[in-house]
Short mmCIF file of C-alpha atoms in Angstrom, two decimals:
data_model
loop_
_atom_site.label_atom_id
_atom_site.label_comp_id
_atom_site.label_asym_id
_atom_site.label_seq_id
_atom_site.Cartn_x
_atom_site.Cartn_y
_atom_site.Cartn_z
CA UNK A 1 -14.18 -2.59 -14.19
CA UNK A 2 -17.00 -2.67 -16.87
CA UNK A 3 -20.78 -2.21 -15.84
CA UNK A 4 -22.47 -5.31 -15.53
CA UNK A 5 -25.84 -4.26 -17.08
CA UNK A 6 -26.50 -0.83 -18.21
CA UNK A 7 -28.25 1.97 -16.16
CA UNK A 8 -31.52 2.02 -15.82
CA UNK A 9 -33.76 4.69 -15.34
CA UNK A 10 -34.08 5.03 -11.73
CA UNK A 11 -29.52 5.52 -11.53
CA UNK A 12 -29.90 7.66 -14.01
CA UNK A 13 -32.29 9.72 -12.34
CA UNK A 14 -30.22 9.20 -8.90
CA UNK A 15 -27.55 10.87 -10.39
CA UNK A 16 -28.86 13.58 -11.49
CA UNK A 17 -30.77 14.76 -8.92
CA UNK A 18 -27.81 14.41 -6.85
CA UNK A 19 -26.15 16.63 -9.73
CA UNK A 20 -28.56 19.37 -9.83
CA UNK A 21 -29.27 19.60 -6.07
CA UNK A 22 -24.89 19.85 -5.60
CA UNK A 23 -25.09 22.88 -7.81
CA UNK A 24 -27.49 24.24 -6.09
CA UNK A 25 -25.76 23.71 -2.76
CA UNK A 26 -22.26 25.31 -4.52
CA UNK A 27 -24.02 27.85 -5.87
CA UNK A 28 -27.27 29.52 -3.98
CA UNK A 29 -29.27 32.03 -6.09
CA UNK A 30 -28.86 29.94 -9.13
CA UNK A 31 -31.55 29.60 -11.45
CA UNK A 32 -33.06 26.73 -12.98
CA UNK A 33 -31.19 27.66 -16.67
CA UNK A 34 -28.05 28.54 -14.62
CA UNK A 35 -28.81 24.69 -12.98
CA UNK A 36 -28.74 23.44 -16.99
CA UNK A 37 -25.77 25.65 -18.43
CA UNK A 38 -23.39 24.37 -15.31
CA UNK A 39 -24.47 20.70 -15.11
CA UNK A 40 -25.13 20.03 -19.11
CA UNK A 41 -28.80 18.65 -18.12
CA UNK A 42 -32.05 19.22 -20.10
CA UNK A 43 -33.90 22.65 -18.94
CA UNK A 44 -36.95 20.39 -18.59
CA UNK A 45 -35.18 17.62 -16.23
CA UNK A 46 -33.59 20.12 -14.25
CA UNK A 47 -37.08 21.78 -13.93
CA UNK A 48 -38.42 18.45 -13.16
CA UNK A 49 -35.75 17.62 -10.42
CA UNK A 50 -35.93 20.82 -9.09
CA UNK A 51 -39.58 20.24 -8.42
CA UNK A 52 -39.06 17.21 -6.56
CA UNK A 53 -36.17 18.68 -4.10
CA UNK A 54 -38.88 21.46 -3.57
CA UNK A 55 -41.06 19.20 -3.16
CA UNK A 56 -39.46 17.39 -0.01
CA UNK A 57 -38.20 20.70 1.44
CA UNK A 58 -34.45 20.08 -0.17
CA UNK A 59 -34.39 23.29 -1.85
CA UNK A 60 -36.58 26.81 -1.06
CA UNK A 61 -36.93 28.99 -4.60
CA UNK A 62 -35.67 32.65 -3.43
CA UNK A 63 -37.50 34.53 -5.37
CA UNK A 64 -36.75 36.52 -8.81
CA UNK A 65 -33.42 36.81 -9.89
CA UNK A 66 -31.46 40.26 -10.42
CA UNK A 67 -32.41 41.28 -13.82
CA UNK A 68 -29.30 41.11 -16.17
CA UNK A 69 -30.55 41.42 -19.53
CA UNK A 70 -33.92 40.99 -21.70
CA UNK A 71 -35.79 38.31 -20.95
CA UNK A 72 -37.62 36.58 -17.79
CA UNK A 73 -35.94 36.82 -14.87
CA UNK A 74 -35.12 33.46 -13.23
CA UNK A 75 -36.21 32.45 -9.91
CA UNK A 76 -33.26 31.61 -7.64
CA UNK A 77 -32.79 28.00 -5.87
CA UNK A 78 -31.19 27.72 -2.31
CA UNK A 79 -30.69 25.46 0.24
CA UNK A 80 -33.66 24.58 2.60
CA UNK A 81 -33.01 25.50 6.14
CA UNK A 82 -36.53 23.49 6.75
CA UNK A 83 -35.43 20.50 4.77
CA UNK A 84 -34.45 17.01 6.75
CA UNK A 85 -31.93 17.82 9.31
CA UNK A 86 -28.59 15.28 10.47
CA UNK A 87 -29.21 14.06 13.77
CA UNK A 88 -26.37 14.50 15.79
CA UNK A 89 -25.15 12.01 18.95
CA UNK A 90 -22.42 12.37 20.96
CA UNK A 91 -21.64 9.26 23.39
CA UNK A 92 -19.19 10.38 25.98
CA UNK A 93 -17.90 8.87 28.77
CA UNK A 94 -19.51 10.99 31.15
CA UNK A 95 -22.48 12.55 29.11
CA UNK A 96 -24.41 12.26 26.13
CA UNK A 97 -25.11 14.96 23.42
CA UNK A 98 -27.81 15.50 20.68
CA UNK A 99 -28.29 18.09 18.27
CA UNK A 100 -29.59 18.91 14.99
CA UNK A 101 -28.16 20.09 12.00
CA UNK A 102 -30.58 21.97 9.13
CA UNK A 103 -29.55 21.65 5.54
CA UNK A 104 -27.50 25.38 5.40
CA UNK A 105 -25.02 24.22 8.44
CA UNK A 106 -27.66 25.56 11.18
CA UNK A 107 -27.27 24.16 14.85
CA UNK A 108 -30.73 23.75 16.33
CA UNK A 109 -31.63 22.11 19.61
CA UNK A 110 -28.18 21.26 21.16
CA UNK A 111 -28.59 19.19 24.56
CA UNK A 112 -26.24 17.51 26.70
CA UNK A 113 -26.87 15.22 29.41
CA UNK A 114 -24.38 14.38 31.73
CA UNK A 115 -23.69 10.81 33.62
CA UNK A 116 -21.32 8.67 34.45
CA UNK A 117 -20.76 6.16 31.63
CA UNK A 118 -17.97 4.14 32.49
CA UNK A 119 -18.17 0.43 33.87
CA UNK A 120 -22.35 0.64 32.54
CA UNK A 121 -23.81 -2.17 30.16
CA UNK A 122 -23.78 -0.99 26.69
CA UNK A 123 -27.85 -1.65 26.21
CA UNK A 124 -27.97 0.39 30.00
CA UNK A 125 -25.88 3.15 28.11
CA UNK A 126 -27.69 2.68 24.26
CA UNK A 127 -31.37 2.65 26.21
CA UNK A 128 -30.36 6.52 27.57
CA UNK A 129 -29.33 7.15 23.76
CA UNK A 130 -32.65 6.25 22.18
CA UNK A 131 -34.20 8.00 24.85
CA UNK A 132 -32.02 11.69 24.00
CA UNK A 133 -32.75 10.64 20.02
CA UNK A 134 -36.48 10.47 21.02
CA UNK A 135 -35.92 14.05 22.84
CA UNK A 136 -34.11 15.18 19.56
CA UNK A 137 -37.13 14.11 17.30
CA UNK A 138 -39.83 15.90 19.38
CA UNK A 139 -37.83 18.70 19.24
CA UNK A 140 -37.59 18.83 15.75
CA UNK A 141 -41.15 17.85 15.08
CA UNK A 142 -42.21 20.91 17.27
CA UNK A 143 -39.91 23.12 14.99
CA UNK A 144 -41.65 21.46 12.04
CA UNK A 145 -39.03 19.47 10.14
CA UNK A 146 -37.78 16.03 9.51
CA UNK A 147 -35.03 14.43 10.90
CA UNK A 148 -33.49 12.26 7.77
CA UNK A 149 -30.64 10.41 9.14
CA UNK A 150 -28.63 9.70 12.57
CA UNK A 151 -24.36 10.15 13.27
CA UNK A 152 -23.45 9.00 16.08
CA UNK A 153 -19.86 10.15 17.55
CA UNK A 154 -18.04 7.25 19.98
CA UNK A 155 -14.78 7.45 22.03
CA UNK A 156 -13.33 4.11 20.23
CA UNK A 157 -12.14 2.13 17.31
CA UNK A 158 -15.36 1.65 14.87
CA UNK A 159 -15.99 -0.47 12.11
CA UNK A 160 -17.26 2.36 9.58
CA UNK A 161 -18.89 -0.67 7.63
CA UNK A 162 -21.14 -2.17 9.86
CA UNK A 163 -20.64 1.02 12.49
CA UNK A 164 -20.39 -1.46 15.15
CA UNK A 165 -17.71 -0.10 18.00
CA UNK A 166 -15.33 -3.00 18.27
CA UNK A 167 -13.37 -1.19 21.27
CA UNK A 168 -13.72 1.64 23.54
CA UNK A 169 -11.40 1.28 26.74
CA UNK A 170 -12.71 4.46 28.04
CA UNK A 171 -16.43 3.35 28.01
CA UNK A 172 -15.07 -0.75 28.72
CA UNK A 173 -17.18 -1.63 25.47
CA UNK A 174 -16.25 -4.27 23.24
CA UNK A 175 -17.85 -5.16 19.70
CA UNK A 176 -21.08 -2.69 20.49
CA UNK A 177 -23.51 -3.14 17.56
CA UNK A 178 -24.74 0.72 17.70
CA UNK A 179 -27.11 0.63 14.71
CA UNK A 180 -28.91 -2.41 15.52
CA UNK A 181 -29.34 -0.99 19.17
CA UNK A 182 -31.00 2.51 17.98
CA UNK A 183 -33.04 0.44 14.99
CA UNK A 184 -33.95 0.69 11.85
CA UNK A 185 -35.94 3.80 11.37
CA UNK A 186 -33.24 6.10 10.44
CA UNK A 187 -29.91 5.52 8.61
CA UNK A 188 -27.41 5.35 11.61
CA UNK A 189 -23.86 6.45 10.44
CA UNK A 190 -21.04 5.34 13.40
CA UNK A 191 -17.32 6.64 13.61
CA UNK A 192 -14.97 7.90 16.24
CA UNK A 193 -15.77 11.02 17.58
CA UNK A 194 -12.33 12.66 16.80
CA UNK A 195 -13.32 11.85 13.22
CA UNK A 196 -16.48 13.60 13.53
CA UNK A 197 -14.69 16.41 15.33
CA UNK A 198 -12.88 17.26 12.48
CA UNK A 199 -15.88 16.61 10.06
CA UNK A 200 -17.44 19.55 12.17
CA UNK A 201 -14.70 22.24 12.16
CA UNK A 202 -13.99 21.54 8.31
CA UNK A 203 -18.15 22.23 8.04
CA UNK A 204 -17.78 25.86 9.82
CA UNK A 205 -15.34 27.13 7.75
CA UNK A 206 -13.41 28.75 10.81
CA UNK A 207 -10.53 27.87 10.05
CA UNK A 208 -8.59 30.15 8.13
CA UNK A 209 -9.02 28.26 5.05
CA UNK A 210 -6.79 25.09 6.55
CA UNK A 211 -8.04 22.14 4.41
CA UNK A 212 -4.79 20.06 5.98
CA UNK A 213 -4.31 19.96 9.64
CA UNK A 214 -4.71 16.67 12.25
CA UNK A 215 -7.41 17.74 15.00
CA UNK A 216 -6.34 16.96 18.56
CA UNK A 217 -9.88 15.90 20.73
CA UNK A 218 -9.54 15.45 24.20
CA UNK A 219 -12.14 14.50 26.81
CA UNK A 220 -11.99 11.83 29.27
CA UNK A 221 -9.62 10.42 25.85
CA UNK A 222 -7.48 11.38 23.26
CA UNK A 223 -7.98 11.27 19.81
CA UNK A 224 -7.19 12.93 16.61
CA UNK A 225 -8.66 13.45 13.29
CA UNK A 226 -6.50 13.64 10.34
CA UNK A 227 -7.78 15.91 7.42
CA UNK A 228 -5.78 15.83 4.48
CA UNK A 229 -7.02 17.94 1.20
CA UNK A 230 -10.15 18.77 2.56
CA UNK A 231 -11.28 15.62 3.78
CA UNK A 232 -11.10 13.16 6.53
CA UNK A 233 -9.24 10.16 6.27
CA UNK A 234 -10.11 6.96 8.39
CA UNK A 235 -7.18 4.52 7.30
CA UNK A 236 -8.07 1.05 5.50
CA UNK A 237 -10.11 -0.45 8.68
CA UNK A 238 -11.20 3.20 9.96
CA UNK A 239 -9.25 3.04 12.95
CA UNK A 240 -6.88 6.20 12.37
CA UNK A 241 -5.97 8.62 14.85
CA UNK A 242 -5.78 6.86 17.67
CA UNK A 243 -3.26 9.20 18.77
CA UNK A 244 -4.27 8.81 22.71
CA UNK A 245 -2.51 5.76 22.41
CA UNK A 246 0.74 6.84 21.07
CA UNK A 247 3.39 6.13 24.03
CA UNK A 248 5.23 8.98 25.04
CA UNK A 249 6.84 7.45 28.50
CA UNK A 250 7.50 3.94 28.30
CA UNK A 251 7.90 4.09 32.01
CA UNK A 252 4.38 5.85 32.14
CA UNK A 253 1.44 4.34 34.50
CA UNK A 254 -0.67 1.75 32.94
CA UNK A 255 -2.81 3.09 30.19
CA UNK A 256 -6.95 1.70 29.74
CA UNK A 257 -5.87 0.07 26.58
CA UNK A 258 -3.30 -1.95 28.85
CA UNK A 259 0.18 -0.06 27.29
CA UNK A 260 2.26 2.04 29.50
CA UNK A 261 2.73 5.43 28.77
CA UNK A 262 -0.10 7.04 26.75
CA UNK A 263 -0.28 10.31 25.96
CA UNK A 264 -4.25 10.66 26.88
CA UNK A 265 -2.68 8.77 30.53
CA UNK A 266 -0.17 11.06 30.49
CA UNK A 267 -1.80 14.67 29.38
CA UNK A 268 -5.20 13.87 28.75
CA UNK A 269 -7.66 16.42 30.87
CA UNK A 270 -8.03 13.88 33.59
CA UNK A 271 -4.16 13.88 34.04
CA UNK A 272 -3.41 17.36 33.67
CA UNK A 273 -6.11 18.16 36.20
CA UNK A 274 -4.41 15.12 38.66
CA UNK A 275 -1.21 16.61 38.11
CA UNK A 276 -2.20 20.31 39.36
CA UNK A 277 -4.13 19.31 42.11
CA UNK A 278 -7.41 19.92 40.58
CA UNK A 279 -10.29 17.66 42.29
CA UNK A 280 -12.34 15.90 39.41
CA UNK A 281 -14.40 13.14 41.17
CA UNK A 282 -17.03 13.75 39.75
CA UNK A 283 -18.72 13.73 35.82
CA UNK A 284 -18.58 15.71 33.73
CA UNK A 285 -15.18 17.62 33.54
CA UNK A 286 -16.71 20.85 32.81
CA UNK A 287 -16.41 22.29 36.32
CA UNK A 288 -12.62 21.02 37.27
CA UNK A 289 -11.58 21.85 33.83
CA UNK A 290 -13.40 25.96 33.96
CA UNK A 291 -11.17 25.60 38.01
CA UNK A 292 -8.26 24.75 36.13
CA UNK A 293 -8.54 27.90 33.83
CA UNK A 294 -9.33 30.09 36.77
CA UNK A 295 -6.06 28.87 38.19
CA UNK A 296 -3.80 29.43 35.29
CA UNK A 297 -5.62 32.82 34.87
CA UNK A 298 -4.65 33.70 38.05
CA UNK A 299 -0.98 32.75 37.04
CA UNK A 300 -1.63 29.81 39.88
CA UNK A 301 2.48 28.19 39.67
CA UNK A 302 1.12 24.37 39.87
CA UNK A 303 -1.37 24.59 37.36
CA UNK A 304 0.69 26.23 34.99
CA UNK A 305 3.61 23.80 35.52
CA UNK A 306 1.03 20.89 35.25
CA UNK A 307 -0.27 22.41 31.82
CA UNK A 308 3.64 22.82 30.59
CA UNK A 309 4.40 19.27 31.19
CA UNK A 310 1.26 18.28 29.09
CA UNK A 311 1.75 20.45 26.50
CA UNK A 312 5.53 19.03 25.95
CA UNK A 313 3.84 15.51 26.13
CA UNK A 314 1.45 16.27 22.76
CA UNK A 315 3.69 18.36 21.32
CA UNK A 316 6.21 14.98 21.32
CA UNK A 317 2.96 13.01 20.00
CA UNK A 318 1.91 15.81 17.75
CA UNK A 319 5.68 16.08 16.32
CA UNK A 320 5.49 12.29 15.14
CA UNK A 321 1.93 13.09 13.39
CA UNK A 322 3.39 16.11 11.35
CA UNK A 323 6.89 14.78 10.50
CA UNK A 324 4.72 11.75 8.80
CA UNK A 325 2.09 13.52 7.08
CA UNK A 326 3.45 16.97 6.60
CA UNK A 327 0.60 18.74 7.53
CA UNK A 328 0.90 22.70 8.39
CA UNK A 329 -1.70 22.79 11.61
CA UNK A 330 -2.50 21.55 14.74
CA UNK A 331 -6.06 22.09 16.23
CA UNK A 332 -6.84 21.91 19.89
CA UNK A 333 -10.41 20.94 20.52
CA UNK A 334 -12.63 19.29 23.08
CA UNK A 335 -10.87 20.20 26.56
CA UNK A 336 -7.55 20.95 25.09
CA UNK A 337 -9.55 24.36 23.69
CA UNK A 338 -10.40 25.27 26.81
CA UNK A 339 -6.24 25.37 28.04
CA UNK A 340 -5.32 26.42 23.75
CA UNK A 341 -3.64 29.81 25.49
CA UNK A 342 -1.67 28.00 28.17
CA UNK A 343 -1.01 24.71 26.46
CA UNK A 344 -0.13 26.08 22.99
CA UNK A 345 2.97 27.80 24.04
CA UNK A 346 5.11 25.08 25.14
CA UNK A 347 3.15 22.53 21.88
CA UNK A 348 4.37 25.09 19.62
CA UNK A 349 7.97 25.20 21.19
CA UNK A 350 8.33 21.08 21.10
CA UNK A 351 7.04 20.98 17.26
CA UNK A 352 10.03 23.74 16.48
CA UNK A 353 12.29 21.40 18.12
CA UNK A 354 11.49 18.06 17.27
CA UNK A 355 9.32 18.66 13.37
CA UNK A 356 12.35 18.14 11.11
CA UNK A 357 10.72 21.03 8.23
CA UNK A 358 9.87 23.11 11.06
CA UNK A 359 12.65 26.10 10.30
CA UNK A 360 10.88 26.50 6.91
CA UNK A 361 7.61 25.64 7.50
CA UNK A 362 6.81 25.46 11.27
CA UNK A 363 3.45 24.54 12.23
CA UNK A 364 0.76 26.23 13.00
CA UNK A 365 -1.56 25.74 16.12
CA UNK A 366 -4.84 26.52 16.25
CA UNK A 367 -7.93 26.54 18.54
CA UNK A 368 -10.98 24.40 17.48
CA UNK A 369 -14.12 26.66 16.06
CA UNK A 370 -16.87 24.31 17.78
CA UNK A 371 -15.04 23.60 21.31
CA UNK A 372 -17.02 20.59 22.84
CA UNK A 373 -19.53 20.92 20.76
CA UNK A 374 -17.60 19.48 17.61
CA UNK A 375 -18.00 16.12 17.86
CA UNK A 376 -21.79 16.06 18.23
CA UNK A 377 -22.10 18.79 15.05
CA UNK A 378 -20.13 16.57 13.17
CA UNK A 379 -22.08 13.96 13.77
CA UNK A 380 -25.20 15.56 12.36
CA UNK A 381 -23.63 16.92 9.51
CA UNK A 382 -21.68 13.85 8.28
CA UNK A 383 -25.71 12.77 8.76
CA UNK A 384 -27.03 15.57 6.68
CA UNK A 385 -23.90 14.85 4.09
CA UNK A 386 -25.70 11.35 3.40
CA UNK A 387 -29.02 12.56 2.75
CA UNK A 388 -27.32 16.07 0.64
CA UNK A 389 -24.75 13.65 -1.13
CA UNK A 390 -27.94 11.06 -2.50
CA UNK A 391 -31.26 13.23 -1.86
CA UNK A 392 -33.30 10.94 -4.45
CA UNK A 393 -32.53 7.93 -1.89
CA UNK A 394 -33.88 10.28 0.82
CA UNK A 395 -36.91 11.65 -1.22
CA UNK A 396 -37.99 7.57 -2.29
CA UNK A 397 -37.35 6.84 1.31
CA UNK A 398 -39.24 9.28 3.22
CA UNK A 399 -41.28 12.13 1.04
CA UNK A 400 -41.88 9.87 -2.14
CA UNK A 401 -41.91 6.12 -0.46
CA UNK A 402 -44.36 4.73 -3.95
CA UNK A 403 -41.67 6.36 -6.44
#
């Protein structure tokens, strides 16, 4: 499609900002001429941009360049670890987590509150949320930095557009407007926490170098996030990986969605722990599930058999997932990391069998980087990644409001 009306100075200065500050971001140390040569921009408008990422605490100058020749040594741009953090917020069903994420990847200020979601009012449930993002922003004001924009991580389906949560069996919510609930004083991104899951490990860099693999999440749910070439994909309405919901016993108990058979009903954590006599009346799952890994430490025969039967039950999910994507990984996160030595076993045994290119390229299973933690750091980077991917928004928003 052609432009309607030709740029105008303030795109054209979007752009390049976001241009020079990407380089900068690929490549730390590099000078202000390096900035130039590699993006084909004006010494003097790189100079000028760089100024303004400086400026609003996007970019820290290093110091003096190595010398390499004749000449003046260059003075070396990096990423601010003081510039405007990613807010992260995890809402489970039986806590909710905040943390902050600082322009180099840094975790700062990581808090989780536990409570009994379920069955509450979504404004009883969204109050306690802007009440942990108030927390968050104190804490970040005391360490002296900005917070620029809010993720928020959700057990459900979400509408990435408007980020309202249009179901969430787990939490009983239905068509939850999140960002008009927390406001309008940050940018408030919304998407299923599996999705932000995966958003986290691929930020770490943990993982061997795996830029294809389909992220497993468990909880009180399943999910899964699906990475393909180094990025997350969310299907046309952003509903993928709802993999919790993938029937693996048609004569299976009656699921929270209202199916029969569900994998997360039938070897999600709450099941697993049911099924080898594991009490868990009580939020969060932390405690029953660190029992549970006592017992199979200890070689205890009904855990182990319970774990077995749950691990043959995703690897019959997970088989489906990798026969129709062909990707080479599986990654165990949330409370399916915590059982990754006992569970991965008999997965890894049902993907040989049932993954038709398994004999020449069986799959590989891995344990998540982040743990429990992923969902919530994924939520403040994909955050951050707003604010890093247009920083001349950011600057006009916040540092620069008159530009």
């Amino acid at each position: 499609m052609r432009p309607t009306s030709p740029a105008g100075n303030s795109d054209v200065r979007r752009h390049n900002t976001a241009m020079v500050l990407a380089e900068v971001l690929r490549r730390p140390g590099l000078s202000r001429a390096g900035v130039a040569a590699a993006t084909g921009l004006a010494k003097a408008t790189v100079s000028s941009l760089v100024d303004r990422l400086v400026a609003a605490r996007l970019v820290d100058e290093s110091g003096p360049q190595s010398a390499t020749g004749r000449g003046r040594r260059g003075t070396g741009l990096v990423p601010s670890p003081t510039g405007p953090h990613g807010l992260g917020v995890e809402i489970g069903v039986d806590y909710v987590a905040t943390c902050l994420v600082d322009p180099t990847g840094g975790e700062h200020a990581h808090r989780v509150r536990p409570g009994d979601n379920r069955g509450r009012p979504p404004a009883e449930v969204l109050a306690a949320v802007n009440r942990a993002v108030r927390s968050a922003k104190a804490d970040a004001g005391r360490r002296g930095v900005a917070v620029g924009g809010l993720g928020v991580a959700v057990p459900g389906l979400v509408d990435r557009v408007s980020g309202v949560v249009r179901a969430a069996p787990n939490l009983g919510w239905s068509d939850v407007d999140i960002p008009a609930a927390l406001g309008a004083e940050l940018p408030v991104l919304v998407d299923n926490e599996a999705n932000l899951a995966a958003v986290g490990e691929l930020a770490t860099g943990e993982l061997a170098g795996t830029r294809d693999f389909v992220l497993v999440s468990a909880e009180i749910g399943v999910g899964a996030g699906v990475v393909l070439d180094g990025a997350v994909r969310r299907g046309t309405h952003g509903f993928t990986g709802e993999i919790g919901h993938v029937c693996v016993d048609p004569d299976g108990p009656v699921c929270s969605c209202g199916a029969r058979g569900c994998l997360e009903r039938m070897a999600g954590p709450a099941a697993i722990l049911a099924d080898a006599g594991v009490t868990a009346a009580s939020a969060p799952l932390d405690r029953p599930l660190a029992d549970l890994a006592g017992r199979l430490a200890a070689a205890d025969p009904a855990a182990l058999a319970a774990v077995r039967r749950a691990g043959v039950r995703l690897g019959i999910a997970l088989a489906g997932v990798v026969n129709l994507l062909d990707v080479p990984a599986v990654v165990l996160g949330g409370g399916y990391a915590r059982l990754h030595d006992w569970l991965a076993g008999p997965l890894g045994e049902e993907l040989d069998r049932r993954v038709i290119a398994a004999q020449w390229s069986p799959t590989t299973v891995l344990v998540s980087a982040l743990g429990g933690k992923a969902a919530v750091y994924g939520a403040g980077q994909a955050a951050l990644r707003e604010i890093l991917a247009d920083p001349d928004t950011y600057i006009r928003r916040v540092a620069d409001p008159a530009s």
